[in-house]
Short mmCIF file of C-alpha atoms in Angstrom, two decimals:
data_model
loop_
_atom_site.label_atom_id
_atom_site.label_comp_id
_atom_site.label_asym_id
_atom_site.label_seq_id
_atom_site.Cartn_x
_atom_site.Cartn_y
_atom_site.Cartn_z
CA MET Q 860 4.76 25.73 -2.99
CA THR Q 861 3.71 24.26 -6.29
CA GLU Q 862 3.50 20.54 -6.94
CA ALA Q 863 6.30 20.75 -9.48
CA GLY Q 864 8.46 22.66 -7.03
CA ASN Q 865 7.85 20.17 -4.23
CA ARG Q 866 8.77 17.19 -6.38
CA LYS Q 867 11.71 18.67 -8.26
CA GLY Q 868 14.67 16.34 -8.10
CA SER Q 869 12.67 13.40 -6.74
CA PRO Q 870 12.90 10.11 -8.62
CA LYS Q 871 9.91 9.37 -10.81
CA PRO Q 872 7.60 6.68 -9.45
CA ASP Q 873 7.19 3.51 -11.50
CA ILE Q 874 3.61 4.14 -12.58
CA ALA Q 875 3.50 1.07 -14.84
CA ALA Q 876 4.39 -1.16 -11.91
CA MET Q 877 1.73 0.52 -9.79
CA MET Q 878 -0.92 -0.02 -12.46
CA LYS Q 879 0.03 -3.69 -12.77
CA TYR Q 880 -0.12 -4.13 -9.00
CA THR Q 881 -3.60 -2.56 -8.82
CA GLY Q 882 -4.78 -4.89 -11.57
CA ARG Q 883 -3.74 -7.89 -9.49
CA LEU Q 884 -6.08 -6.66 -6.73
CA GLU Q 885 -9.21 -7.12 -8.85
CA ALA Q 886 -10.53 -10.24 -7.09
CA GLU Q 887 -9.85 -8.70 -3.68
CA LEU Q 888 -11.64 -5.46 -4.57
CA VAL Q 889 -14.65 -7.36 -5.90
CA SER Q 890 -14.75 -9.36 -2.66
CA ILE Q 891 -14.59 -6.18 -0.55
CA ARG Q 892 -17.28 -4.48 -2.59
CA ARG Q 893 -19.62 -7.49 -2.40
CA ASP Q 894 -19.11 -7.83 1.34
CA LEU Q 895 -19.99 -4.17 1.84
CA HIS Q 896 -22.94 -4.49 -0.54
CA SER Q 897 -24.43 -7.36 1.41
CA HIS Q 898 -24.00 -5.47 4.72
CA PRO Q 899 -25.24 -1.91 3.98
CA GLU Q 900 -25.46 0.70 6.73
CA LEU Q 901 -27.29 4.04 6.83
CA LEU Q 902 -25.99 7.54 7.51
CA TYR Q 903 -23.80 7.53 10.62
CA ASP Q 904 -24.61 3.93 11.61
CA VAL Q 905 -21.58 2.59 9.77
CA ALA Q 906 -19.75 0.81 12.58
CA ARG Q 907 -19.19 -2.42 10.63
CA THR Q 908 -18.08 -0.66 7.45
CA SER Q 909 -15.76 1.80 9.16
CA GLY Q 910 -14.27 -0.98 11.29
CA LYS Q 911 -13.50 -3.07 8.20
CA VAL Q 912 -11.98 -0.08 6.41
CA ALA Q 913 -9.77 0.86 9.37
CA ALA Q 914 -8.56 -2.71 9.84
CA LEU Q 915 -7.57 -3.05 6.19
CA LEU Q 916 -5.71 0.27 6.17
CA GLU Q 917 -3.83 -0.73 9.31
CA SER Q 918 -2.91 -4.09 7.80
CA TRP Q 919 -1.14 -2.23 4.97
CA GLY Q 920 0.89 -0.12 7.40
CA ILE Q 921 -1.11 3.06 6.91
CA GLU Q 922 -1.52 5.40 9.87
CA VAL Q 923 -5.20 5.29 10.83
CA ARG Q 924 -7.40 7.63 12.78
CA ARG Q 925 -10.76 6.15 13.78
CA ASN Q 926 -13.90 7.86 15.08
CA VAL Q 927 -13.31 11.03 13.07
CA GLY Q 928 -16.03 13.67 13.19
CA ARG Q 929 -16.53 16.30 15.87
CA HIS Q 930 -20.25 15.59 16.21
CA PHE Q 931 -20.74 11.90 15.37
CA GLY Q 932 -17.26 10.39 15.22
CA MET Q 933 -17.90 7.69 12.60
CA GLY Q 934 -15.36 8.57 9.89
CA VAL Q 935 -12.01 6.94 9.14
CA VAL Q 936 -8.88 8.75 7.94
CA GLY Q 937 -5.72 7.04 6.73
CA THR Q 938 -2.46 8.92 6.27
CA LEU Q 939 0.37 7.67 4.04
CA ARG Q 940 3.60 9.62 3.98
CA GLY Q 941 5.81 9.02 0.98
CA THR Q 942 9.47 8.37 1.75
CA ALA Q 943 10.92 9.64 -1.55
CA GLY Q 944 10.84 13.31 -0.60
CA SER Q 945 8.60 16.23 0.22
CA GLY Q 946 5.53 17.05 -1.81
CA PRO Q 947 1.91 18.12 -1.71
CA VAL Q 948 -0.77 16.72 0.57
CA ILE Q 949 -3.47 15.11 -1.57
CA LEU Q 950 -6.80 13.98 -0.11
CA LEU Q 951 -8.82 11.18 -1.73
CA ARG Q 952 -12.35 10.63 -0.46
CA ALA Q 953 -14.92 7.83 -0.54
CA ASP Q 954 -18.34 7.64 1.11
CA MET Q 955 -19.56 4.60 3.07
CA ASP Q 956 -23.31 4.92 3.72
CA ALA Q 957 -26.19 3.22 1.93
CA LEU Q 958 -29.78 4.23 1.18
CA PRO Q 959 -33.20 3.26 2.64
CA VAL Q 960 -34.05 1.23 -0.48
CA THR Q 961 -35.16 -2.41 -0.73
CA GLU Q 962 -32.93 -4.22 -3.23
CA LEU Q 963 -34.61 -6.11 -6.05
CA ASN Q 964 -31.47 -7.58 -7.63
CA GLU Q 965 -31.21 -11.34 -7.29
CA VAL Q 966 -27.46 -11.69 -6.82
CA GLU Q 967 -25.43 -13.76 -4.39
CA TYR Q 968 -24.27 -10.59 -2.63
CA LYS Q 969 -27.75 -9.06 -2.35
CA SER Q 970 -28.35 -6.78 0.62
CA GLY Q 971 -28.97 -8.75 3.78
CA SER Q 972 -30.79 -5.85 5.42
CA THR Q 973 -34.43 -5.36 4.45
CA GLY Q 974 -35.06 -1.79 3.33
CA VAL Q 975 -31.36 -0.87 3.12
CA MET Q 976 -29.25 -1.02 -0.03
CA HIS Q 977 -26.09 0.37 -1.59
CA ALA Q 978 -28.13 1.94 -4.38
CA CYS Q 979 -25.69 4.79 -4.99
CA GLY Q 980 -22.46 2.85 -5.34
CA HIS Q 981 -20.78 3.87 -2.11
CA ASP Q 982 -19.66 0.26 -1.64
CA ALA Q 983 -17.80 0.63 -4.95
CA HIS Q 984 -16.32 3.99 -3.94
CA THR Q 985 -14.99 2.49 -0.72
CA ALA Q 986 -13.53 -0.53 -2.52
CA MET Q 987 -11.84 1.67 -5.15
CA LEU Q 988 -10.22 3.90 -2.55
CA LEU Q 989 -9.06 0.86 -0.56
CA GLY Q 990 -7.48 -0.48 -3.74
CA ALA Q 991 -5.67 2.81 -4.26
CA ALA Q 992 -4.54 2.85 -0.63
CA GLN Q 993 -3.16 -0.69 -0.81
CA THR Q 994 -1.25 0.08 -4.01
CA LEU Q 995 0.19 3.36 -2.78
CA ALA Q 996 1.20 1.77 0.52
CA GLU Q 997 3.11 -0.91 -1.40
CA PHE Q 998 4.96 1.79 -3.34
CA ARG Q 999 5.39 4.36 -0.56
CA HIS Q 1000 9.15 4.32 -1.10
CA GLN Q 1001 8.52 5.91 -4.51
CA LEU Q 1002 6.06 8.54 -3.29
CA THR Q 1003 6.71 12.17 -2.47
CA GLY Q 1004 4.34 14.09 -0.25
CA THR Q 1005 1.40 12.73 1.70
CA VAL Q 1006 -1.82 11.01 0.70
CA ILE Q 1007 -4.88 11.29 2.96
CA PHE Q 1008 -7.56 8.61 2.52
CA VAL Q 1009 -10.93 9.80 3.82
CA PHE Q 1010 -13.82 7.38 4.33
CA GLN Q 1011 -16.91 9.39 5.12
CA PRO Q 1012 -20.30 8.44 6.61
CA ALA Q 1013 -23.63 10.17 5.96
CA GLU Q 1014 -23.18 11.52 2.46
CA GLU Q 1015 -26.77 10.59 1.60
CA GLY Q 1016 -28.37 12.74 4.26
CA ALA Q 1017 -27.92 14.51 7.55
CA SER Q 1018 -28.61 13.94 11.23
CA ARG Q 1019 -29.12 16.39 14.06
CA SER Q 1020 -25.91 17.03 15.94
CA PRO Q 1021 -25.94 15.90 19.57
CA LEU Q 1022 -23.72 18.91 20.32
CA ASP Q 1023 -25.56 21.86 18.83
CA GLY Q 1024 -28.67 20.52 17.09
CA ARG Q 1025 -27.61 21.41 13.54
CA LEU Q 1026 -28.41 19.07 10.67
CA LEU Q 1027 -25.03 17.83 9.48
CA SER Q 1028 -23.88 15.51 6.73
CA GLY Q 1029 -20.78 13.39 7.18
CA GLY Q 1030 -18.57 15.66 5.12
CA ARG Q 1031 -19.30 18.69 7.26
CA ASP Q 1032 -18.87 16.66 10.45
CA MET Q 1033 -15.41 15.45 9.42
CA ILE Q 1034 -14.33 18.84 8.04
CA GLU Q 1035 -15.19 20.43 11.39
CA ASP Q 1036 -12.83 17.85 12.93
CA GLY Q 1037 -9.97 19.27 10.86
CA ILE Q 1038 -9.49 16.74 8.06
CA LEU Q 1039 -8.72 19.49 5.54
CA ASP Q 1040 -5.96 21.09 7.62
CA GLY Q 1041 -2.82 21.28 5.49
CA VAL Q 1042 -4.43 19.64 2.44
CA ASP Q 1043 -3.36 21.03 -0.95
CA GLN Q 1044 -5.77 19.21 -3.28
CA CYS Q 1045 -8.75 16.87 -2.91
CA TYR Q 1046 -10.42 14.44 -5.30
CA ALA Q 1047 -13.38 12.06 -5.41
CA LEU Q 1048 -14.97 9.70 -7.92
CA HIS Q 1049 -18.62 8.72 -8.25
CA VAL Q 1050 -19.85 5.74 -10.25
CA MET Q 1051 -22.34 6.59 -12.99
CA PRO Q 1052 -24.42 3.95 -14.81
CA GLU Q 1053 -25.24 6.35 -17.64
CA LEU Q 1054 -21.54 6.24 -18.58
CA GLN Q 1055 -20.12 3.08 -20.12
CA VAL Q 1056 -17.66 1.18 -17.93
CA GLY Q 1057 -14.13 2.19 -18.88
CA THR Q 1058 -14.97 5.87 -19.31
CA LEU Q 1059 -14.81 8.97 -17.10
CA GLY Q 1060 -16.64 12.27 -17.41
CA ILE Q 1061 -16.00 15.50 -15.57
CA HIS Q 1062 -17.57 18.93 -15.76
CA PRO Q 1063 -15.11 21.82 -16.18
CA ARG Q 1064 -16.76 23.90 -13.45
CA TYR Q 1065 -19.95 22.73 -11.75
CA ALA Q 1066 -20.11 18.98 -11.11
CA MET Q 1067 -23.31 19.06 -9.04
CA ALA Q 1068 -25.76 21.56 -7.65
CA ALA Q 1069 -26.31 22.73 -4.10
CA SER Q 1070 -29.09 20.46 -2.87
CA SER Q 1071 -30.89 21.97 0.13
CA HIS Q 1072 -33.55 20.08 2.09
CA PHE Q 1073 -36.32 21.95 3.92
CA THR Q 1074 -39.19 21.22 6.31
CA VAL Q 1075 -41.95 23.79 6.80
CA LYS Q 1076 -44.44 23.42 9.65
CA PHE Q 1077 -47.68 25.37 10.09
CA GLN Q 1078 -49.52 25.60 13.38
CA GLY Q 1079 -53.19 26.44 13.28
CA THR Q 1080 -56.23 25.81 15.49
CA ALA Q 1081 -58.36 22.69 15.17
CA GLY Q 1082 -62.07 23.03 14.65
CA HIS Q 1083 -65.22 21.35 13.33
CA HIS Q 1084 -66.16 21.78 9.68
CA SER Q 1085 -69.44 23.34 10.76
CA THR Q 1086 -67.62 26.27 12.41
CA PRO Q 1087 -64.61 27.06 10.20
CA HIS Q 1088 -64.53 30.67 11.43
CA GLU Q 1089 -63.43 29.41 14.87
CA ALA Q 1090 -60.45 27.51 13.49
CA VAL Q 1091 -57.17 28.21 11.68
CA ASP Q 1092 -56.74 25.72 8.86
CA ALA Q 1093 -53.19 24.32 8.65
CA ILE Q 1094 -53.98 22.55 5.36
CA GLN Q 1095 -55.00 25.83 3.76
CA MET Q 1096 -51.71 27.36 4.88
CA ALA Q 1097 -49.74 24.44 3.44
CA ALA Q 1098 -51.60 24.65 0.13
CA ARG Q 1099 -50.97 28.38 -0.10
CA PHE Q 1100 -47.29 27.81 0.65
CA VAL Q 1101 -46.95 25.33 -2.23
CA ALA Q 1102 -48.36 27.91 -4.63
CA GLU Q 1103 -46.20 30.72 -3.23
CA ALA Q 1104 -43.02 28.61 -3.39
CA ASN Q 1105 -43.65 27.78 -7.03
CA GLY Q 1106 -44.26 31.45 -7.69
CA LEU Q 1107 -40.99 32.30 -5.98
CA MET Q 1108 -39.08 29.99 -8.32
CA ALA Q 1109 -40.90 31.29 -11.42
CA ASN Q 1110 -40.79 35.01 -10.71
CA GLN Q 1111 -37.96 35.81 -8.30
CA ILE Q 1112 -35.11 33.60 -9.53
CA ASN Q 1113 -33.02 34.58 -12.55
CA PRO Q 1114 -34.43 32.46 -15.41
CA SER Q 1115 -30.95 32.11 -16.93
CA GLU Q 1116 -29.82 30.14 -13.86
CA ALA Q 1117 -30.57 26.46 -13.40
CA ALA Q 1118 -32.69 26.09 -10.27
CA VAL Q 1119 -35.51 23.75 -9.28
CA LEU Q 1120 -37.74 23.24 -6.24
CA ALA Q 1121 -40.04 20.29 -5.57
CA PHE Q 1122 -42.06 18.99 -2.63
CA GLY Q 1123 -41.74 15.46 -1.32
CA THR Q 1124 -44.24 15.00 1.49
CA LEU Q 1125 -47.29 16.68 3.03
CA ARG Q 1126 -48.67 15.54 6.36
CA ALA Q 1127 -51.76 17.07 7.93
CA GLY Q 1128 -55.09 16.31 9.55
CA THR Q 1129 -56.58 13.63 11.80
CA ALA Q 1130 -60.18 13.17 10.64
CA ILE Q 1131 -62.38 13.82 7.60
CA ASN Q 1132 -64.53 16.41 9.36
CA VAL Q 1133 -61.93 18.18 11.53
CA ILE Q 1134 -59.98 21.22 10.39
CA ALA Q 1135 -56.29 20.38 10.66
CA GLU Q 1136 -54.32 21.96 13.48
CA HIS Q 1137 -50.88 21.02 12.13
CA SER Q 1138 -49.34 20.58 8.69
CA GLU Q 1139 -45.83 19.73 7.59
CA LEU Q 1140 -44.25 19.96 4.13
CA THR Q 1141 -40.85 18.68 3.07
CA GLY Q 1142 -38.95 19.21 -0.14
CA THR Q 1143 -35.68 20.17 -1.75
CA PHE Q 1144 -34.38 22.97 -3.92
CA ARG Q 1145 -31.31 22.87 -6.09
CA ALA Q 1146 -29.19 25.65 -7.56
CA PHE Q 1147 -25.55 26.39 -8.32
CA SER Q 1148 -24.67 29.84 -6.99
CA LYS Q 1149 -24.56 30.67 -3.29
CA SER Q 1150 -26.53 33.86 -3.95
CA THR Q 1151 -29.38 31.90 -5.53
CA VAL Q 1152 -29.42 29.43 -2.64
CA SER Q 1153 -29.66 32.36 -0.22
CA ARG Q 1154 -32.39 34.03 -2.27
CA ILE Q 1155 -34.52 30.88 -2.28
CA THR Q 1156 -33.96 30.30 1.43
CA LEU Q 1157 -34.99 33.83 2.36
CA GLY Q 1158 -37.97 33.64 0.03
CA LEU Q 1159 -39.25 30.45 1.65
CA GLU Q 1160 -38.85 31.95 5.11
CA ARG Q 1161 -40.72 35.14 4.14
CA HIS Q 1162 -43.58 33.31 2.43
CA ALA Q 1163 -44.06 30.88 5.33
CA ALA Q 1164 -44.14 33.69 7.87
CA ALA Q 1165 -46.47 35.89 5.77
CA ILE Q 1166 -48.92 33.03 5.14
CA ALA Q 1167 -49.04 32.09 8.80
CA GLU Q 1168 -49.67 35.69 9.81
CA ALA Q 1169 -52.41 36.13 7.20
CA TYR Q 1170 -54.27 33.07 8.45
CA GLY Q 1171 -53.68 33.75 12.13
CA GLY Q 1172 -51.35 30.83 12.71
CA SER Q 1173 -47.61 30.35 13.08
CA SER Q 1174 -44.84 28.72 11.07
CA SER Q 1175 -41.31 27.37 11.30
CA LEU Q 1176 -38.77 26.45 8.62
CA GLU Q 1177 -35.90 24.02 9.11
CA LEU Q 1178 -33.20 23.85 6.45
CA ARG Q 1179 -30.28 21.57 5.69
CA GLU Q 1180 -28.15 23.85 3.55
CA GLY Q 1181 -26.49 22.45 0.44
CA ILE Q 1182 -23.49 23.66 -1.49
CA ALA Q 1183 -22.57 23.22 -5.14
CA VAL Q 1184 -19.71 20.92 -6.14
CA VAL Q 1185 -17.40 23.40 -7.87
CA ASN Q 1186 -14.37 21.95 -9.64
CA ASP Q 1187 -11.04 23.75 -9.87
CA GLY Q 1188 -9.80 24.18 -13.44
CA SER Q 1189 -6.26 22.88 -12.92
CA ALA Q 1190 -7.55 19.95 -10.85
CA VAL Q 1191 -10.00 19.07 -13.64
CA GLN Q 1192 -7.11 18.91 -16.10
CA ARG Q 1193 -5.11 16.76 -13.69
CA MET Q 1194 -8.06 14.39 -13.35
CA LEU Q 1195 -8.45 14.19 -17.12
CA ASP Q 1196 -4.73 13.56 -17.65
CA SER Q 1197 -4.71 10.78 -15.06
CA ALA Q 1198 -7.87 9.16 -16.40
CA ARG Q 1199 -6.71 9.30 -20.02
CA LYS Q 1200 -3.46 7.55 -19.12
CA VAL Q 1201 -5.46 4.83 -17.35
CA LEU Q 1202 -8.50 4.47 -19.62
CA GLY Q 1203 -7.37 5.86 -22.97
CA ASP Q 1204 -7.29 9.29 -24.57
CA LYS Q 1205 -10.87 9.19 -25.83
CA GLN Q 1206 -12.29 7.50 -22.74
CA ALA Q 1207 -12.02 10.52 -20.44
CA TYR Q 1208 -13.75 13.72 -21.45
CA LEU Q 1209 -15.46 16.92 -20.35
CA LEU Q 1210 -19.19 16.83 -19.69
CA GLU Q 1211 -21.32 19.58 -21.22
CA GLU Q 1212 -24.13 19.64 -18.65
CA PRO Q 1213 -23.75 19.78 -14.87
CA SER Q 1214 -25.97 17.63 -12.68
CA LEU Q 1215 -28.73 19.07 -10.49
CA ALA Q 1216 -28.20 16.22 -8.04
CA GLY Q 1217 -26.34 17.07 -4.84
CA GLU Q 1218 -23.17 15.81 -3.15
CA ASP Q 1219 -21.56 17.00 0.06
CA PHE Q 1220 -18.08 16.84 -1.48
CA GLY Q 1221 -18.92 20.44 -2.29
CA TRP Q 1222 -17.98 21.33 1.30
CA TYR Q 1223 -14.47 19.99 0.65
CA LEU Q 1224 -14.11 21.92 -2.60
CA ASP Q 1225 -15.35 25.10 -0.93
CA GLN Q 1226 -12.15 25.10 1.14
CA VAL Q 1227 -9.57 23.21 -0.92
CA PRO Q 1228 -9.11 23.11 -4.72
CA GLY Q 1229 -9.88 19.78 -6.31
CA ALA Q 1230 -12.19 17.90 -8.62
CA PHE Q 1231 -15.15 15.51 -8.55
CA ALA Q 1232 -15.62 13.17 -11.53
CA PHE Q 1233 -18.06 10.50 -12.68
CA ILE Q 1234 -16.62 7.11 -13.62
CA GLY Q 1235 -18.62 4.80 -15.83
CA CYS Q 1236 -20.09 1.64 -14.32
CA GLY Q 1237 -22.81 0.90 -16.89
CA ASN Q 1238 -22.85 -2.06 -19.25
CA PRO Q 1239 -26.01 -2.51 -21.35
CA GLU Q 1240 -24.81 -5.90 -22.61
CA GLN Q 1241 -24.92 -7.15 -19.01
CA GLY Q 1242 -28.20 -5.37 -18.29
CA ILE Q 1243 -26.47 -2.87 -16.01
CA THR Q 1244 -28.46 0.22 -16.95
CA HIS Q 1245 -30.53 1.14 -13.88
CA ALA Q 1246 -30.01 4.61 -12.49
CA LEU Q 1247 -28.62 5.57 -9.10
CA HIS Q 1248 -31.02 5.23 -6.15
CA GLN Q 1249 -33.11 2.57 -7.89
CA PRO Q 1250 -33.71 -0.87 -6.33
CA ARG Q 1251 -32.14 -2.63 -9.34
CA PHE Q 1252 -29.05 -0.44 -9.50
CA ASN Q 1253 -25.84 -2.40 -10.01
CA ILE Q 1254 -22.35 -1.90 -11.43
CA ASP Q 1255 -19.99 -3.57 -13.84
CA GLU Q 1256 -17.32 -4.46 -11.29
CA ALA Q 1257 -14.54 -3.74 -13.78
CA VAL Q 1258 -14.99 -0.15 -12.60
CA LEU Q 1259 -13.30 -1.04 -9.30
CA VAL Q 1260 -9.83 -1.45 -10.83
CA HIS Q 1261 -10.40 1.47 -13.23
CA GLY Q 1262 -11.28 3.77 -10.35
CA ALA Q 1263 -8.46 2.58 -8.11
CA ARG Q 1264 -5.94 3.16 -10.91
CA VAL Q 1265 -7.21 6.68 -11.58
CA LEU Q 1266 -6.87 7.51 -7.88
CA VAL Q 1267 -3.35 6.03 -7.77
CA ARG Q 1268 -2.26 8.15 -10.73
CA LEU Q 1269 -3.74 11.26 -9.15
CA ALA Q 1270 -1.73 10.69 -5.99
CA ALA Q 1271 1.50 9.46 -7.54
CA SER Q 1272 1.91 11.45 -10.75
#
């Protein structure tokens, strides 16, 4: 049933009152965000964050499910059922995990954990969604349908499942626990310092690329430099693989498609005069279409196996598969309409270029139509210009109310 059909005959919610209520939460949202910022947690180790989120949702009378995730059980899901009539089920998502980055900002809420920092704004995402949840809970008597608030761990990476050994991000873990069952639409916001605070940008189709992480290992035979013919050189195999992978991207991928591969680490060898027995390479590749992702994956597997055979060694490839964040056209328009009513007609707009960064919200959009947008958090006048994942990344905290209001309009309009 369409959204319009579900809500036909229902009284219109008082959006102006909702927006005013959210504005009054500004100090509380700043406090929440700063508390989370000073207590960052990595991947699935988000016990403190998820506990705080669940407690707040419960305090507002929202039905809460803790320990969500079939493999790791660290997500939180809140369910709010409107009492003004039937309607669609809309899912709003925020991520909770931080990054292994040492913060260099000298602020009163600086990270208290050495080597861990909210350098991607997930503390802001969580605070914004909590602000939306508190507002919508206050006005549930005016809501039709159901709003699902998803707070996800491990967006920044993946861990090996204790159940089946697969590398899983938090989105996939929670989806496999059924969080998308019955959902009609899903939405998420991501702060972006390149956009001025008070603005929102969204791509009409591809928001982000499929970012796949790989590890390639070569097994050779150690030997002395004086007798190289008795050894199998794992460094030579790794070097050949780098060249072959770059050739794969240059010659076997459609040049009209955006795709990139780069290596991050190379580990090999134990001594200056010993031929290496083992080598290990890690890297990522990014593309938009599933067919291109598959083509690159198969190419890496073939090249690794062929190189190992040619040298007389062996190889293995481990892959964490990525998926592109593909926006639905009608959901994009709904996001734009909501953002323009909150921020102003000229403050929300379509982006011309998609990002080659990755985001596991793509797994949500692969199953349910929705949209992923970037909301501005930059403010050059305040020196807030550093990019995501940098040790001096910060936000203009005015974005917290802006984001919460956009999410409220998405759910209530």
